[in-house]
Each structure stands twice: as C-alpha cells, then as structure tokens.
PDB file of C-alpha atoms in Angstrom:
ATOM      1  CA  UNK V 952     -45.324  39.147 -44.812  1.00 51.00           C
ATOM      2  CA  UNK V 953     -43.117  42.211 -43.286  1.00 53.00           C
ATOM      3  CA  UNK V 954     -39.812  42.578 -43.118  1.00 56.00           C
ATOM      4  CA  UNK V 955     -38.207  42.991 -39.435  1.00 54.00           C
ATOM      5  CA  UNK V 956     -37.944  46.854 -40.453  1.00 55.00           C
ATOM      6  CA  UNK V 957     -41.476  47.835 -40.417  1.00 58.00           C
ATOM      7  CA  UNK V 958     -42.164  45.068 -37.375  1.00 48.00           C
ATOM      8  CA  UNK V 959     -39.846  47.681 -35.910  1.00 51.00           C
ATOM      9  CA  UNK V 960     -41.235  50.734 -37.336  1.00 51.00           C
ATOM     10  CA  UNK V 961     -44.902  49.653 -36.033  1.00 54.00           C
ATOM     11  CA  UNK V 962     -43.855  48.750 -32.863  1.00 48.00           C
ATOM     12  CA  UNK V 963     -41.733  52.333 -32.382  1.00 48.00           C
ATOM     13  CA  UNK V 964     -45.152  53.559 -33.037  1.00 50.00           C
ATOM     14  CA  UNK V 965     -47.229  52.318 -31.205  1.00 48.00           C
ATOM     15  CA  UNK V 966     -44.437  52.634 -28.376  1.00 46.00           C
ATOM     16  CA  UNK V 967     -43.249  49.542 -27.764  1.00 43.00           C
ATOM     17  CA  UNK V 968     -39.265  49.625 -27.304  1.00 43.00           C
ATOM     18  CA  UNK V 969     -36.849  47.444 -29.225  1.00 42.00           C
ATOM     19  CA  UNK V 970     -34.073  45.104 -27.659  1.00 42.00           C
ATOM     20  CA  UNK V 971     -31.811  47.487 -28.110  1.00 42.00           C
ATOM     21  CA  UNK V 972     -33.896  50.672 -26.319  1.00 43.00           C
ATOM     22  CA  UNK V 973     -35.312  48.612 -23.547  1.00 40.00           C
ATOM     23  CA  UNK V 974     -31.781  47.314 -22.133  1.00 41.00           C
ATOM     24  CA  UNK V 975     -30.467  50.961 -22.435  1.00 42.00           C
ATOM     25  CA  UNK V 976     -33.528  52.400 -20.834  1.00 43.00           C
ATOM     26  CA  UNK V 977     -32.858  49.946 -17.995  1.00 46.00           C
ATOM     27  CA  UNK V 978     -29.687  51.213 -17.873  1.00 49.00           C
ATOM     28  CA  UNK V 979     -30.514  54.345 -16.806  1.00 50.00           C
ATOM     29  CA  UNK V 980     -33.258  52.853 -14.212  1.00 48.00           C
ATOM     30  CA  UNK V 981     -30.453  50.819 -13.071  1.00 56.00           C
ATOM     31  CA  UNK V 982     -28.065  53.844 -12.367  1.00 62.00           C
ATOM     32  CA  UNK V 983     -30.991  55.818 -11.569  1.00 63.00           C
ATOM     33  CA  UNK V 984     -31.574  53.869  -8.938  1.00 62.00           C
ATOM     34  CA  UNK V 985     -28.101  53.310  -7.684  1.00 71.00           C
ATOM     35  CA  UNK V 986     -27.504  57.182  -7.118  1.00 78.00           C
ATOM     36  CA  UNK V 987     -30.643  57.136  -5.235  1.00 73.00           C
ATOM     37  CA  UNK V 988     -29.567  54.348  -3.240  1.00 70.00           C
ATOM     38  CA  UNK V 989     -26.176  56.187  -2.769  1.00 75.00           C
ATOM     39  CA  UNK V 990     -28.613  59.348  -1.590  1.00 77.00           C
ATOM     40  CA  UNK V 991     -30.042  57.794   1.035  1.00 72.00           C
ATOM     41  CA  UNK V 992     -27.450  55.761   2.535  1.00 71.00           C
ATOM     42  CA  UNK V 993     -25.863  59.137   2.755  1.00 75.00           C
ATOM     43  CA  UNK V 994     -28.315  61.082   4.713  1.00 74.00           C
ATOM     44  CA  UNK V 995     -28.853  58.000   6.676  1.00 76.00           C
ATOM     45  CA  UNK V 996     -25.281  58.281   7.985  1.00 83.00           C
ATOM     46  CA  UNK V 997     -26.012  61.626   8.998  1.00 88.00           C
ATOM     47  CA  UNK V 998     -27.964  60.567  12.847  1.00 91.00           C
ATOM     48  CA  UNK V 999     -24.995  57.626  13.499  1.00 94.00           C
ATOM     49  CA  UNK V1000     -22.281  60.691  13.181  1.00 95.00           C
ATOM     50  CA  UNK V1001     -24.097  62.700  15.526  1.00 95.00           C
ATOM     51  CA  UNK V1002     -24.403  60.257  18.117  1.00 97.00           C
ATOM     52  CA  UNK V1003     -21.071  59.641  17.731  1.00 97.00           C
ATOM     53  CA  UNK V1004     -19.704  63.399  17.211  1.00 97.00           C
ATOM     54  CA  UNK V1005     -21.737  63.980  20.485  1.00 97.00           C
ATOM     55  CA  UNK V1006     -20.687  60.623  22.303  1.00 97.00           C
ATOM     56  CA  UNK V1007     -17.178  61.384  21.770  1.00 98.00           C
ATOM     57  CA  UNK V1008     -17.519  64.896  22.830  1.00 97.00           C
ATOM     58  CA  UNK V1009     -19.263  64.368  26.121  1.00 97.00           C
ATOM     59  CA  UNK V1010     -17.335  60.653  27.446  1.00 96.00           C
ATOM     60  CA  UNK V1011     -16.668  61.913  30.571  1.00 94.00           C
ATOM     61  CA  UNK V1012     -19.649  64.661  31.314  1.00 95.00           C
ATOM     62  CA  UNK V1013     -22.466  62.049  32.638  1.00 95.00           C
ATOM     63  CA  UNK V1014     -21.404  60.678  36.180  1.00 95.00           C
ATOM     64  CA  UNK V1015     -24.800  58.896  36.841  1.00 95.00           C
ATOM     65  CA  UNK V1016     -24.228  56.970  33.773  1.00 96.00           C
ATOM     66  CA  UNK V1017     -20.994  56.984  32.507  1.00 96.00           C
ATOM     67  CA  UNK V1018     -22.315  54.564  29.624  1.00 97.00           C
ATOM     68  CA  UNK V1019     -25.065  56.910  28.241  1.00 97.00           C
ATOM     69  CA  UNK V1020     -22.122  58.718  26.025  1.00 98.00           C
ATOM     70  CA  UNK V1021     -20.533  55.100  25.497  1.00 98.00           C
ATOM     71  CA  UNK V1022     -24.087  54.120  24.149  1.00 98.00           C
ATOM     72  CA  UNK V1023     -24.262  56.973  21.619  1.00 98.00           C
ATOM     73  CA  UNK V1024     -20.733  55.963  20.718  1.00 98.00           C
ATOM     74  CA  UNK V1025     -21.684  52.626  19.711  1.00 98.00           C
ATOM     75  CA  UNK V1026     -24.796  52.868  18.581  1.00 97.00           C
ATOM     76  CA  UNK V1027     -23.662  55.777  15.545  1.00 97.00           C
ATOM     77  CA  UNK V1028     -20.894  53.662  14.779  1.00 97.00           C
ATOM     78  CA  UNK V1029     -23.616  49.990  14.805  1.00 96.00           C
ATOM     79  CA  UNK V1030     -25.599  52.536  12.459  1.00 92.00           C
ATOM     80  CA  UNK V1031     -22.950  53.273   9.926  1.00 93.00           C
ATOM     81  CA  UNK V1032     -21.761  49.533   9.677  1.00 92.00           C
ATOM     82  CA  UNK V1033     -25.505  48.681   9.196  1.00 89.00           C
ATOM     83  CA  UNK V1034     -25.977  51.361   6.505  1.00 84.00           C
ATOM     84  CA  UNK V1035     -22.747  50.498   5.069  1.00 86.00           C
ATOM     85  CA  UNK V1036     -23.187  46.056   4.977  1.00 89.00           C
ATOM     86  CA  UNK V1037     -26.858  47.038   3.716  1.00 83.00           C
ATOM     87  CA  UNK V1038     -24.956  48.637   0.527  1.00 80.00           C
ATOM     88  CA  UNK V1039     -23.154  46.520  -0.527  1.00 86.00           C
ATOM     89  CA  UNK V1040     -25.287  43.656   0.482  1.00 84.00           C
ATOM     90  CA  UNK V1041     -27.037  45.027  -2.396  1.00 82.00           C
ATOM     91  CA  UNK V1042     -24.585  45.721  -4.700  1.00 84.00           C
ATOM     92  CA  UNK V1043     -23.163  42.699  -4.497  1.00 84.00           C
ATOM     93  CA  UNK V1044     -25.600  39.932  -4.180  1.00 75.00           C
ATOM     94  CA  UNK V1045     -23.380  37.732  -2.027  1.00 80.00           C
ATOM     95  CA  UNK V1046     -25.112  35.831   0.924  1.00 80.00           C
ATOM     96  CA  UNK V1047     -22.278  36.243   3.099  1.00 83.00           C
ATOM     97  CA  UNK V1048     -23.260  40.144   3.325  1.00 85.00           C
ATOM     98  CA  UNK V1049     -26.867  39.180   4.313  1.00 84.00           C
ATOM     99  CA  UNK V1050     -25.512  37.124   7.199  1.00 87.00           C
ATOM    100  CA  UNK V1051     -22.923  39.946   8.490  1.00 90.00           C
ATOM    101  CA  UNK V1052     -26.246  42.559   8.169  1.00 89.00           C
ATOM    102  CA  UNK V1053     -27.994  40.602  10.393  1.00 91.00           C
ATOM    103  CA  UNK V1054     -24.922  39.914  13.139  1.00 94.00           C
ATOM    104  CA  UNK V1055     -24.675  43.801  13.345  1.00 94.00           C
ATOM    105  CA  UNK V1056     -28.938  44.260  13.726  1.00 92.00           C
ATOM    106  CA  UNK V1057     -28.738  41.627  16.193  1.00 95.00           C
ATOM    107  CA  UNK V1058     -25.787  43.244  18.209  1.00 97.00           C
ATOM    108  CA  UNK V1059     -27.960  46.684  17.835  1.00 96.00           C
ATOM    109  CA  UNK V1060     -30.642  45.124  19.121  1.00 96.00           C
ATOM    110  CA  UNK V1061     -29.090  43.935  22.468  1.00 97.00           C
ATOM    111  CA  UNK V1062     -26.810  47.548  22.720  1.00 98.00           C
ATOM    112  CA  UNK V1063     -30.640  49.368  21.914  1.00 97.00           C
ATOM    113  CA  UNK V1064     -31.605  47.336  24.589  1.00 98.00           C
ATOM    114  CA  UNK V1065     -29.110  48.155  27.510  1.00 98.00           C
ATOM    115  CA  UNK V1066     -29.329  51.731  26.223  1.00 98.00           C
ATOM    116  CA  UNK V1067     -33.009  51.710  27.138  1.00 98.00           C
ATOM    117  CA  UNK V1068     -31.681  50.531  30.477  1.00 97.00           C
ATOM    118  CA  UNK V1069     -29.247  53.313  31.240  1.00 97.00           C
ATOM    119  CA  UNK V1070     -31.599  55.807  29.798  1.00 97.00           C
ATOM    120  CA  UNK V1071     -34.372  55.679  31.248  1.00 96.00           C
ATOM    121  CA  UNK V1072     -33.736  54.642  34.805  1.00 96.00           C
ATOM    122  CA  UNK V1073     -31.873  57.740  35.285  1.00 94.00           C
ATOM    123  CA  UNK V1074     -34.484  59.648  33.711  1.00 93.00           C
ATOM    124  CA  UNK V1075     -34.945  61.949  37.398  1.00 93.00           C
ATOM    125  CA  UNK V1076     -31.304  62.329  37.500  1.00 92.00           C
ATOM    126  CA  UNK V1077     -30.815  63.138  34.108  1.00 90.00           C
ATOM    127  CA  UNK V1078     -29.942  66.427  35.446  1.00 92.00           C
ATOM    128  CA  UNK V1079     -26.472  65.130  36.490  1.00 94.00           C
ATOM    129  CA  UNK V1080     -25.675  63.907  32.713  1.00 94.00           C
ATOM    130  CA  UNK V1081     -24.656  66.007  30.205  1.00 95.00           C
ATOM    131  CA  UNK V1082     -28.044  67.666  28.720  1.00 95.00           C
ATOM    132  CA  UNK V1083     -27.078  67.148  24.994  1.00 95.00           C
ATOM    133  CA  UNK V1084     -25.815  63.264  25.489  1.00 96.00           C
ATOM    134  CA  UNK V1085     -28.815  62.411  28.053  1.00 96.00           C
ATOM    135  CA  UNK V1086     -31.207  63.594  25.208  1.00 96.00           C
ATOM    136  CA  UNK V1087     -30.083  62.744  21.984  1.00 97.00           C
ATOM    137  CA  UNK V1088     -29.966  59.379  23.770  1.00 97.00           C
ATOM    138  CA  UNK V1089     -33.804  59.819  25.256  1.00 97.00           C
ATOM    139  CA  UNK V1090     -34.990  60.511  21.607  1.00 96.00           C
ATOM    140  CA  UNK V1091     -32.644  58.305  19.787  1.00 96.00           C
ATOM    141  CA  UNK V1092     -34.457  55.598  21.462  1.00 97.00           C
ATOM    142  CA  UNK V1093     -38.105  57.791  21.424  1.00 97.00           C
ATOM    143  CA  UNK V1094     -37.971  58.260  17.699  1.00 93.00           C
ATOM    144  CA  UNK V1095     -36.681  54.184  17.133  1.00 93.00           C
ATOM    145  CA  UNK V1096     -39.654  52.891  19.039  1.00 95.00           C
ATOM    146  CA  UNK V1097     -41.812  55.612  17.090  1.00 93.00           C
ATOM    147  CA  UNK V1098     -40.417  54.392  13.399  1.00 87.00           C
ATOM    148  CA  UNK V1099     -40.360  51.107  14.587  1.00 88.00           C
ATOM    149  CA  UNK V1100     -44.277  51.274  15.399  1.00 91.00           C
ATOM    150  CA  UNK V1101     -44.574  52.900  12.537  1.00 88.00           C
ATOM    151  CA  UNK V1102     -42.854  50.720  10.138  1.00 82.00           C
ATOM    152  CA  UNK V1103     -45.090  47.647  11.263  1.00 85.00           C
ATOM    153  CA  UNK V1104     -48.376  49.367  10.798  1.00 84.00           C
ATOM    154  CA  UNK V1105     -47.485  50.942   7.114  1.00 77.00           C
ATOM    155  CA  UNK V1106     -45.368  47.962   6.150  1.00 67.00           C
ATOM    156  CA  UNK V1107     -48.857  45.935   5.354  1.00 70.00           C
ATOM    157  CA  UNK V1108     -49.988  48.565   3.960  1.00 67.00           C
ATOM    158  CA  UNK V1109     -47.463  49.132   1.377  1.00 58.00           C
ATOM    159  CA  UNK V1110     -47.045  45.416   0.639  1.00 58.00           C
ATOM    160  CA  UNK V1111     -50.557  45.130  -0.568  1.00 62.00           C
ATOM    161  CA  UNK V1112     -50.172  48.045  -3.166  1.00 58.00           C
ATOM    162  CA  UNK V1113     -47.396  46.506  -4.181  1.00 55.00           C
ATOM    163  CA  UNK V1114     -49.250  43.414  -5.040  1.00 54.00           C
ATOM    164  CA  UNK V1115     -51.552  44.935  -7.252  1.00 52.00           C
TER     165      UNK V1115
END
C-alpha cells in the first residue's frame, strides 16, 4: 500500500495538481481574469465619454434638433452606468445588481430608440447640426445595429463550441 507521499509524488508526475496547487493555480485564473475584466470595462468606457465629451461640447450647435447633442449626452452616460452595474454585478453576485442592469438596458433601449428618431429624420438637414454631433450620433446608432446583427448571428455560433 503507498503512503500519501508517493500518491503525491506519482500524481506530480504524471501532472496532476495537488489540493494545495490547484486552488492557488485558480487563484491566479481568478485574478487573471479579473484584470481582464477590469481591461475591458475600461476601453469600453472609452465610446460613452466621447459621446458625452462631444454632447457636452456641441449642446447648443444643432438647431434642427436640439436633442441630437442631448442624445449623445445620455446615451455615454446610459453606457458608463451599464458598463459600470455590469461590474459589479459580477463581482458581487447580488441579484439586486442584475435587476438595476436591466432597468438601465431597458431605459437605453427606449433613449436608442428616440435617438433613431431625431437622427435620422433630419438626415437631409443634417447640414444645419453640428457635423461632429450629427455623426457620431448617425454611426453610434450605425455601428449598434451592426454589432447588434452581429452579436445574434455569432452568438449561436459560439454557444455551440462552448458545448463541446
């Protein structure tokens, strides 16, 4: 009969981990991950501050639709509180979180809406709008119906290689 030693021994071998390797090994996954997490959240703040850095800077330049800059207003700062509840949904594992993530897509999804309205039924006039706020807003909206498309044709896609 062996000892728990060479159980050990043979299974460092033939490289299985112990206990004591495989929690610290997750460990690092687990903060691995975390800083990645962190990573992306970060560069995913980076649109939602331009629309808002642009928003703020052009309120009063758009007379045909004074709520074009409004809409880039709102929207960057819906996209930051959606980035941010997503983290710490996360992080924390409370329900509560999930509910408030979903209040603030919902709300995103009606203020995506309207901004569809006041984008693009101005789209010949666009020339009295401010250039930079009419078309950050036309491809804000461009590139979210794009990703969106996108999103639903790779999501089954991804799902089933995850099954395997």
């Amino acid at each position: 009969m062996a000892d728990q030693g060479e159980l050990e021994s043979q299974n460092e071998r033939k490289g299985l981990l112990s206990d004591k390797q495989s929690t610290a090994s997750n460990g690092v996954f687990s903060t691995n991950l975390s800083c990645l997490r962190l990573t992306v959240t970060l560069l995913l703040l980076g649109l939602p501050v331009s629309l808002i850095t642009i928003g703020a800077l052009k309120i009063n330049k758009c007379p045909i639709e004074p709520m074009i800059p409004i809409y880039l207003i709102i929207s960057g700062a819906t996209g930051i509180l959606t980035v941010l509840l997503t983290f710490i949904s996360t992080i924390s594992k409370q329900r509560c979180w999930y509910g408030l993530v979903f209040l603030t897509s919902l709300f995103a999804l009606c203020w995506f809406v309207a901004g569809n309205i006041w984008v693009f039924k101005n789209y010949k006039k666009r020339s009295y709008c401010d250039e930079k706020a009419y078309y950050l807003a036309f491809w804000f909206i461009v590139l979210t119906y794009i990703f969106s498309v996108l999103s639903c044709c790779c999501a089954p896609i991804v799902g089933k290689q995850n099954v395997k």
